[in-house]
Amino acid sequence: MPNARASHLTRRGLLAAGGALGLGAALAACGGGDDAESTGKSGEKAAEDTGAWSFKDDRGRTAEQKSVPKNIVAFTGTAAALYDYGVEVKGVFGPTKTPEGKPDVQAGDLNVDKLEILGNVWGEFNVEKYAALAPELLVTDMWTQDSLWYVPDESKDKILGLAPSVALWAAGTTMPKALARRAELAESLGADLKDKKVADAKARFEAAAERLRRAAKSKPEITVLIGSGSQDLFYVSVPKMSADTLYFQELGLKFVEPKPNEQGFFEELSWENVATYKADVIMLDNRTGTLQDADLKKGKPTWAGLPAVKAGQVVPRVTEPVYSYAKCAPILEDLAEAIENAKKVS
């Protein structure tokens, strides 16, 4: 994933560029879109009498087919969520393989070697390969109103002309609502939400959320900073601007509140000023293309000097979660454990 954050990037490009820190909620607010709560439960199973299929997405548009789609193409993270419900796709687009050829963090449990990868980075989408798959449905996330995540604007009309599309908010909502919408879509595509594996994953997520709530309540003195590292700058996220951290905040976690730039999503700090905010725990963007704790310790002396870093209280942040209960439960569990074990160091 590109690591550029140049000011000339479009809002979509800026978010996609390796350390945008989950800017989607704010971008969605700018677009004035409805979240899952206002959209309502809109997934519909294929009608048993006619075999027809339809699903109303978060744009308010209804995708329809004469039967339940089988040839599905999806954004990698969304495909990974559907896979956890037993719904498989034919092709993906978005971060799928690392430069070393390994599955990207956003690929979840997908077998990336058996999928047609239409594009692996921002701006890539092979329309010819897409057409050859005879697609019956395209599914992706939405960070701004009516803007399809990782579907290039210059080829959007061709792509959308080949099959119905579904877009689901990845922002402007909270984690439970994002999870519920993807579960609804999976159910409409044939998933059994009463399956023990699915039910157990949901129960695990709910237990993890309660564990995080208790951990936050027991450690009110602990302050968490949400960050992302690039070679030149360190980005401190505004917690309410992302579905995951907004939810963590609702569960009682105390976050650093930076002074964002004019776009309102994060504050950009030079590495000389990385100690501007006091924090006991740092959640560090884990996406491909961002600098990780080990990298920063070697190359950024000011990072190594932070109290949270010296105390070993840096945890990965899954900045673009795979929105299935199976994938989100461990995120909450890991964060709860970090807070339970955290010491006041700032």
mmCIF file of C-alpha atoms in Angstrom, residues 83 123 142 236 251 333:
data_model
loop_
_atom_site.group_PDB
_atom_site.id
_atom_site.type_symbol
_atom_site.label_atom_id
_atom_site.label_comp_id
_atom_site.label_asym_id
_atom_site.label_seq_id
_atom_site.Cartn_x
_atom_site.Cartn_y
_atom_site.Cartn_z
ATOM 1 C CA TYR A 83 -15.505 -15.848 3.690
ATOM 2 C CA GLY A 123 -5.732 2.761 -8.563
ATOM 3 C CA MET A 142 -17.776 2.952 1.300
ATOM 4 C CA VAL A 236 -2.192 10.999 15.634
ATOM 5 C CA LEU A 251 -16.847 1.161 25.812
ATOM 6 C CA GLU A 333 -9.546 -9.268 23.240
#
